[in-house]
Short mmCIF file of C-alpha atoms and ligand atoms in Angstrom, two decimals:
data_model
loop_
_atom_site.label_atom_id
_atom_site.label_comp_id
_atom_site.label_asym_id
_atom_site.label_seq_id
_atom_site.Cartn_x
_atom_site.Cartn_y
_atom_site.Cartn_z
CA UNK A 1 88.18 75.26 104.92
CA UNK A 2 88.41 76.45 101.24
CA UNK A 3 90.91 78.65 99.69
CA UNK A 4 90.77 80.17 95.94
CA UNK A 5 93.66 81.99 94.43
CA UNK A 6 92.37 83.89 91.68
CA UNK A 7 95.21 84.72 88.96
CA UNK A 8 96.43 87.54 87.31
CA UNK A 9 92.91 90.38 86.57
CA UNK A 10 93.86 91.54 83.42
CA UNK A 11 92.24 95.19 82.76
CA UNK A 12 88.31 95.76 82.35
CA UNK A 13 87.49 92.07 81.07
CA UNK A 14 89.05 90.74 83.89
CA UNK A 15 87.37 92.65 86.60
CA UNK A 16 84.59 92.19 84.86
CA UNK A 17 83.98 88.62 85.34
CA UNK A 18 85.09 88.65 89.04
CA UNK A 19 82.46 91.16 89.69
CA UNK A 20 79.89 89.92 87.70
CA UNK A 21 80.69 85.48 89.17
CA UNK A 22 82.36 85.95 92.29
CA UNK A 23 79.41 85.82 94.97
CA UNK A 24 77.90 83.02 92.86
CA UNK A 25 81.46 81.16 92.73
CA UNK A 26 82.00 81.29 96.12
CA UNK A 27 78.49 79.48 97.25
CA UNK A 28 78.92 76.98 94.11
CA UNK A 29 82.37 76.03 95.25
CA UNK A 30 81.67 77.00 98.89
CA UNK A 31 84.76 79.13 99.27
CA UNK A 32 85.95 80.69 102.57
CA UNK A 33 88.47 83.16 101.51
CA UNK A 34 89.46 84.77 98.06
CA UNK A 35 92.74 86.29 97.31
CA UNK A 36 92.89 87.88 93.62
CA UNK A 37 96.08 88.82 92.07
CA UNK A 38 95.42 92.64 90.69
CA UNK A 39 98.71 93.81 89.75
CA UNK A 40 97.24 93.92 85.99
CA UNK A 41 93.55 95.36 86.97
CA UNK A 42 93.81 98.51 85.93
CA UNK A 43 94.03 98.36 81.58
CA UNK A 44 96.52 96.00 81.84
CA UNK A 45 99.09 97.36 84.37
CA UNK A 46 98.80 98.25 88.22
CA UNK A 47 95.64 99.08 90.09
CA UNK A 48 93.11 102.29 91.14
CA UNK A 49 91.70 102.70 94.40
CA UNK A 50 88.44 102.44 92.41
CA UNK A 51 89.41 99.22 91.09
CA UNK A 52 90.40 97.94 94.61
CA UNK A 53 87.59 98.94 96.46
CA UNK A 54 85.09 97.02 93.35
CA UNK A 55 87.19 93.58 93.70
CA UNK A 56 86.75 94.09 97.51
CA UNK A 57 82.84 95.06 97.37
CA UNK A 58 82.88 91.63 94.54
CA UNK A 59 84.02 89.51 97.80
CA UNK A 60 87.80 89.50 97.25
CA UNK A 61 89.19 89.21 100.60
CA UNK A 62 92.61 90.09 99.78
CA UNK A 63 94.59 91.81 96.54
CA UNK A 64 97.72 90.47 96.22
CA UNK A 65 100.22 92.51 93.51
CA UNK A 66 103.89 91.84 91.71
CA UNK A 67 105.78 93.54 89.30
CA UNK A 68 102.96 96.55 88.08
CA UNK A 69 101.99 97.20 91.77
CA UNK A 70 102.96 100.89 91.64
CA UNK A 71 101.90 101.88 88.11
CA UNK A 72 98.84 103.57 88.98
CA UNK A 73 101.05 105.72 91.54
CA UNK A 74 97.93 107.00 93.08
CA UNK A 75 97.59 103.26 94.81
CA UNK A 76 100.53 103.78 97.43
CA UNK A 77 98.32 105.51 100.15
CA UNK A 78 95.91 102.80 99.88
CA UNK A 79 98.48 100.08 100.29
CA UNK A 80 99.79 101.85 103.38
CA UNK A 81 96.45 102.05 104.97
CA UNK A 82 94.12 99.19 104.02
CA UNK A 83 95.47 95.83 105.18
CA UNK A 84 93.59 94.02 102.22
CA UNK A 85 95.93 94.94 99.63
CA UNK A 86 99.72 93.56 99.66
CA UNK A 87 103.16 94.63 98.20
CA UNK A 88 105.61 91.68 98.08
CA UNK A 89 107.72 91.31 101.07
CA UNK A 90 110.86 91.30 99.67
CA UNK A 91 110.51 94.99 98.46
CA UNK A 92 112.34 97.20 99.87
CA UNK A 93 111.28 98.35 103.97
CA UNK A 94 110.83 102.10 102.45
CA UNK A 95 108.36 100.75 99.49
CA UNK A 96 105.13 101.52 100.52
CA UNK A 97 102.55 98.81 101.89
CA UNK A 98 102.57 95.91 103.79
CA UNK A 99 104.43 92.67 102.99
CA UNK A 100 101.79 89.95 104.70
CA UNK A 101 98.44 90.76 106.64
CA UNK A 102 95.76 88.13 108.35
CA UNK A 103 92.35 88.37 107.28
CA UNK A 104 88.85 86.38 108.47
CA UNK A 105 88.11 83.69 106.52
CA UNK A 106 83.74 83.33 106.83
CA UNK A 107 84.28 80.14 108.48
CA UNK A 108 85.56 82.29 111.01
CA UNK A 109 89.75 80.84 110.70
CA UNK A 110 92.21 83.78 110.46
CA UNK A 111 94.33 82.97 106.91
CA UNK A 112 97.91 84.84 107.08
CA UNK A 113 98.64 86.13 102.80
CA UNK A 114 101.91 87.03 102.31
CA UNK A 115 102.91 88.14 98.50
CA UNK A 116 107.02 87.56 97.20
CA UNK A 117 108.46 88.67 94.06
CA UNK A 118 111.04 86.22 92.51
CA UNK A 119 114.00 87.46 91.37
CA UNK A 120 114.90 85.29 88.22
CA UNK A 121 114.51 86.99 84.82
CA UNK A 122 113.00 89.95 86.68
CA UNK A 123 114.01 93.50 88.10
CA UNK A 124 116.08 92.71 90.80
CA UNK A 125 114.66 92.52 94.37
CA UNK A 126 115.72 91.67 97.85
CA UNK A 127 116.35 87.78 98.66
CA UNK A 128 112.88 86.30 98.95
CA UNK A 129 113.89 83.50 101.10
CA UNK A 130 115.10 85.49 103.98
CA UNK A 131 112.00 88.20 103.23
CA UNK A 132 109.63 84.73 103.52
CA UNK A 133 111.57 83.73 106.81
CA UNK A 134 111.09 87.55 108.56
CA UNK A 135 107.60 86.93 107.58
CA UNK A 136 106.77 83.85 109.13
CA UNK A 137 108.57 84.87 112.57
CA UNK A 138 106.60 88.08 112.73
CA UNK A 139 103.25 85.90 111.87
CA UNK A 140 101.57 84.63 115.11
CA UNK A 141 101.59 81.59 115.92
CA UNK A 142 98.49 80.66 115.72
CA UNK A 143 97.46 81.16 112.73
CA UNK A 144 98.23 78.24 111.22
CA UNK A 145 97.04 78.82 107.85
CA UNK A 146 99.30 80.51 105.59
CA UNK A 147 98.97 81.51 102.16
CA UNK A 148 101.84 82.59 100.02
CA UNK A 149 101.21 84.19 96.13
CA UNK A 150 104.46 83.80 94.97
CA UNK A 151 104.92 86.23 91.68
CA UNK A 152 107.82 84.61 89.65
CA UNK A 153 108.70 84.53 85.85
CA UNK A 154 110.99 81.09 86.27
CA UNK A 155 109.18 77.62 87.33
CA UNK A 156 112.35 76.48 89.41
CA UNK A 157 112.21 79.10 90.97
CA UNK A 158 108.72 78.61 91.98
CA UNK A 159 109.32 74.79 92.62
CA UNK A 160 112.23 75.79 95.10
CA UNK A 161 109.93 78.17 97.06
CA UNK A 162 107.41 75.75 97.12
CA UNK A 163 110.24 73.04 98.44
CA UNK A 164 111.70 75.70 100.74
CA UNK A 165 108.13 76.44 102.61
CA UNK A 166 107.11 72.73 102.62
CA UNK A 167 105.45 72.09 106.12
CA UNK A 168 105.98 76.10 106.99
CA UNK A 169 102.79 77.06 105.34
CA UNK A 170 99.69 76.31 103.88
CA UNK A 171 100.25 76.62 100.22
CA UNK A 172 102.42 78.37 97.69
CA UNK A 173 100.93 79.82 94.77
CA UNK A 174 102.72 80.93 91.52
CA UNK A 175 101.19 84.36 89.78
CA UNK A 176 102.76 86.38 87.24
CA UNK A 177 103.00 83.82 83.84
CA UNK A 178 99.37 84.62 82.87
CA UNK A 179 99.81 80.95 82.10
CA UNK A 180 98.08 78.15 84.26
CA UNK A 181 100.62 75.59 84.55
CA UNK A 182 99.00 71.62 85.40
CA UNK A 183 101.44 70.53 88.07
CA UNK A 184 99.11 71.50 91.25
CA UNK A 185 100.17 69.01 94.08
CA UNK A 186 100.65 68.52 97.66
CA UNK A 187 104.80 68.34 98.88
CA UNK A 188 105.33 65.63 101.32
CA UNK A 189 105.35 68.37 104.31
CA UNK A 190 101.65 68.72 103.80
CA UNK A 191 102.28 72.37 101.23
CA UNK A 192 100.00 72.49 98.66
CA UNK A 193 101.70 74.09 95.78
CA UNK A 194 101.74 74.80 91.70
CA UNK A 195 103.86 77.37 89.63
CA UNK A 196 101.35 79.32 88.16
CA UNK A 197 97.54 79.82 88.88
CA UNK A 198 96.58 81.37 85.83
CA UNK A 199 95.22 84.75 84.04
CA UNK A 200 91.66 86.15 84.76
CA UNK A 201 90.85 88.11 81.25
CA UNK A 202 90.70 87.68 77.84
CA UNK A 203 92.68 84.58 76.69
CA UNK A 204 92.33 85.18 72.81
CA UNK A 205 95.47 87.36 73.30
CA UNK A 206 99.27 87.35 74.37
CA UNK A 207 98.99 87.29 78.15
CA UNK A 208 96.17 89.73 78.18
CA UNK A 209 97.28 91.86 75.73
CA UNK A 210 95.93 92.19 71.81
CA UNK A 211 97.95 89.69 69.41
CA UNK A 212 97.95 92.03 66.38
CA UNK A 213 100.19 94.61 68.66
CA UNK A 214 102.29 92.52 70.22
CA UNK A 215 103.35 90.96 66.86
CA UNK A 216 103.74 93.99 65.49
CA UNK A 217 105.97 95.25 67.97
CA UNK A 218 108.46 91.82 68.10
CA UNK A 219 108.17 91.87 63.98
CA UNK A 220 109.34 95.41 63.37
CA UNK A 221 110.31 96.85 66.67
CA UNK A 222 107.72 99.73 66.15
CA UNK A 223 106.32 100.52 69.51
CA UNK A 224 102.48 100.31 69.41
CA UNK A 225 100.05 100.22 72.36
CA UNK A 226 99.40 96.78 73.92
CA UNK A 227 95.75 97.44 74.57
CA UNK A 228 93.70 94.96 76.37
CA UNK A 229 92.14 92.35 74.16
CA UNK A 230 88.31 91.36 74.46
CA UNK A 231 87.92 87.92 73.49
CA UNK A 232 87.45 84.39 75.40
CA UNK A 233 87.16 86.20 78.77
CA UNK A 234 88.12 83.62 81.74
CA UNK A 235 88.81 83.80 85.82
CA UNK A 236 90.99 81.27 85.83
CA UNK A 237 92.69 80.26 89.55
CA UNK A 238 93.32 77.38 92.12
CA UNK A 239 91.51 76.37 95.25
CA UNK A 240 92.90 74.84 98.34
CA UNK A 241 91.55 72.99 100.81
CA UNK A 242 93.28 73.55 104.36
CA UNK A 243 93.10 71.61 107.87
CA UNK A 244 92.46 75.03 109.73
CA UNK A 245 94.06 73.12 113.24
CA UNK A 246 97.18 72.38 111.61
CA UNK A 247 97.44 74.53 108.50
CA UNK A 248 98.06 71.86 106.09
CA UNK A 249 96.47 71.19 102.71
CA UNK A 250 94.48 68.29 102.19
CA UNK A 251 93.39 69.19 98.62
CA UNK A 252 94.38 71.30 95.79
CA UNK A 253 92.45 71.54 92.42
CA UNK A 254 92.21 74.39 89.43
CA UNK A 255 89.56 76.33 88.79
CA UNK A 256 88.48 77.48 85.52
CA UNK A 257 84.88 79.90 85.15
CA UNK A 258 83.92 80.81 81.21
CA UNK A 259 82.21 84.20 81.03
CA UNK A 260 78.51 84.30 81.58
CA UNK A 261 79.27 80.94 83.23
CA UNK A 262 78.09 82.43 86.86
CA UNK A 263 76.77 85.56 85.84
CA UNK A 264 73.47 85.85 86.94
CA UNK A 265 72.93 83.01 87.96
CA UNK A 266 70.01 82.30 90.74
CA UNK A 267 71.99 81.54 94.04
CA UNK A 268 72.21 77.90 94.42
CA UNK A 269 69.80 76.13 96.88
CA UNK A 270 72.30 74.44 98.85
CA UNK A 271 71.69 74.01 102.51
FE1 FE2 B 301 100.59 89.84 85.64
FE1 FE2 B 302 103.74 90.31 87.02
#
């Protein structure tokens, strides 16, 4: 079965070209289950309900989140009653929303998500390690696929998540960079892993954001509003292929749509 992690959805571009390529993505790469990273969906920071319910009705199976998660405040009852939307586990028990949930695959394999927040170079959070290993005891056992979107600023970080889970789960994905990072691999234990995934927006920018404002602001220290940028929209994000018997990867590769690549294009006539 197939896998794609789609990376960070930077505001309206972003959303824009997973609604508008998604369905035709998935038969062209024959995908079974999408996860999208939304944390930046909503003009750059956090996510609506509206927003949620689009990337859903777009074929996103699962919203993972990180750092932004509750900056649209009006989110939280939606991440406490749909189980298609994820906080990272290692928040705290009283932050609302789930940690991990299972979701249906259309091959018909149940895939376990579960989202973690590092904690290097970034607000602290509770130990991800023992949040990952709570996680994977409360998980049943058989299902044997497990994805993790791991959203970390520091690559050893990622690397030593990715080490720690080798042979525990499916795959362990890095989000949060913006940047997609080409060391995608599979660990000895059969883990398929890689730092960072990527940004879904516009990449004629700083990380999604205009370049003229964010130079602005680290040249003079004059706050100015880090609107969205428009150009060189791109989903960018990783599939893996997974042995749904035993849950390990046999394949990992990166995946890299240009706008108006897939949009509107006639359904392939594949059998
Ligand atoms: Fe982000
Ligand atoms: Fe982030």
């Amino acid at each position: 079965m197939r896998i794609l992690l789609i990376g960070d959805i930077v505001g309206k571009p972003g959303v824009k070209i997973v609604t508008e390529s998604l369905a035709a993505m998935r038969q062209r790469e024959r995908i079974d289950l999408v996860i999208a990273n939304g944390e930046n969906s909503a003009d750059g920071s956090g996510i609506s309900p509206s927003i949620h319910k689009k990337l859903i009705a777009a074929g996103v199976d699962c919203i993972t989140l990180g750092d932004h998660i509750y900056r649209r405040s009006e989110i939280a009852p939606v991440l406490e009653s749909e189980a298609n939307i994820l906080r990272p586990a290692n928040y705290p028990a009283a932050a609302p929303g789930h940690g991990w949930t299972v979701v249906k695959a259309s091959d018909g394999t149940s895939v376990a998500v579960i989202s973690l927040l590092g904690r290097v170079f970034m607000r602290p959070v509770d130990c991800p390690w023992s949040a990952v290993d709570r996680v994977l005891a409360e998980i049943p056992a058989e299902v044997k696929v497990r994805i993790v979107d791991f959203h970390g600023e520091a690559t050893s970080d990622k690397q030593l998540m990715g080490r720690y889970l080798d042979g525990k789960v499916t795959a362990v994905l890095g989000t949060h960079t913006h940047v997609t990072t080409a060391d995608e691999q599979i660990l000895p234990g059969g883990t398929a892993f890689q730092c960072d995934v990527g940004m879904t927006g516009p990449h004629e920018s700083i990380l999604g954001r205009r370049i003229d404002r964010v130079m602005e602001t680290t040249l003079t220290f004059q706050p100015t509003q880090f609107d969205v940028a428009t150009g060189d929209v791109r989903l960018c994000g990783t599939v893996v292929d997974a042995d749904p018997q035993s849950g390990r990867a046999t394949g990992i590769r990166r995946l890299k749509v240009m706008e108006g690549e897939l949009g509107g294009m006639p359904p392939a006539s594949e059998p």
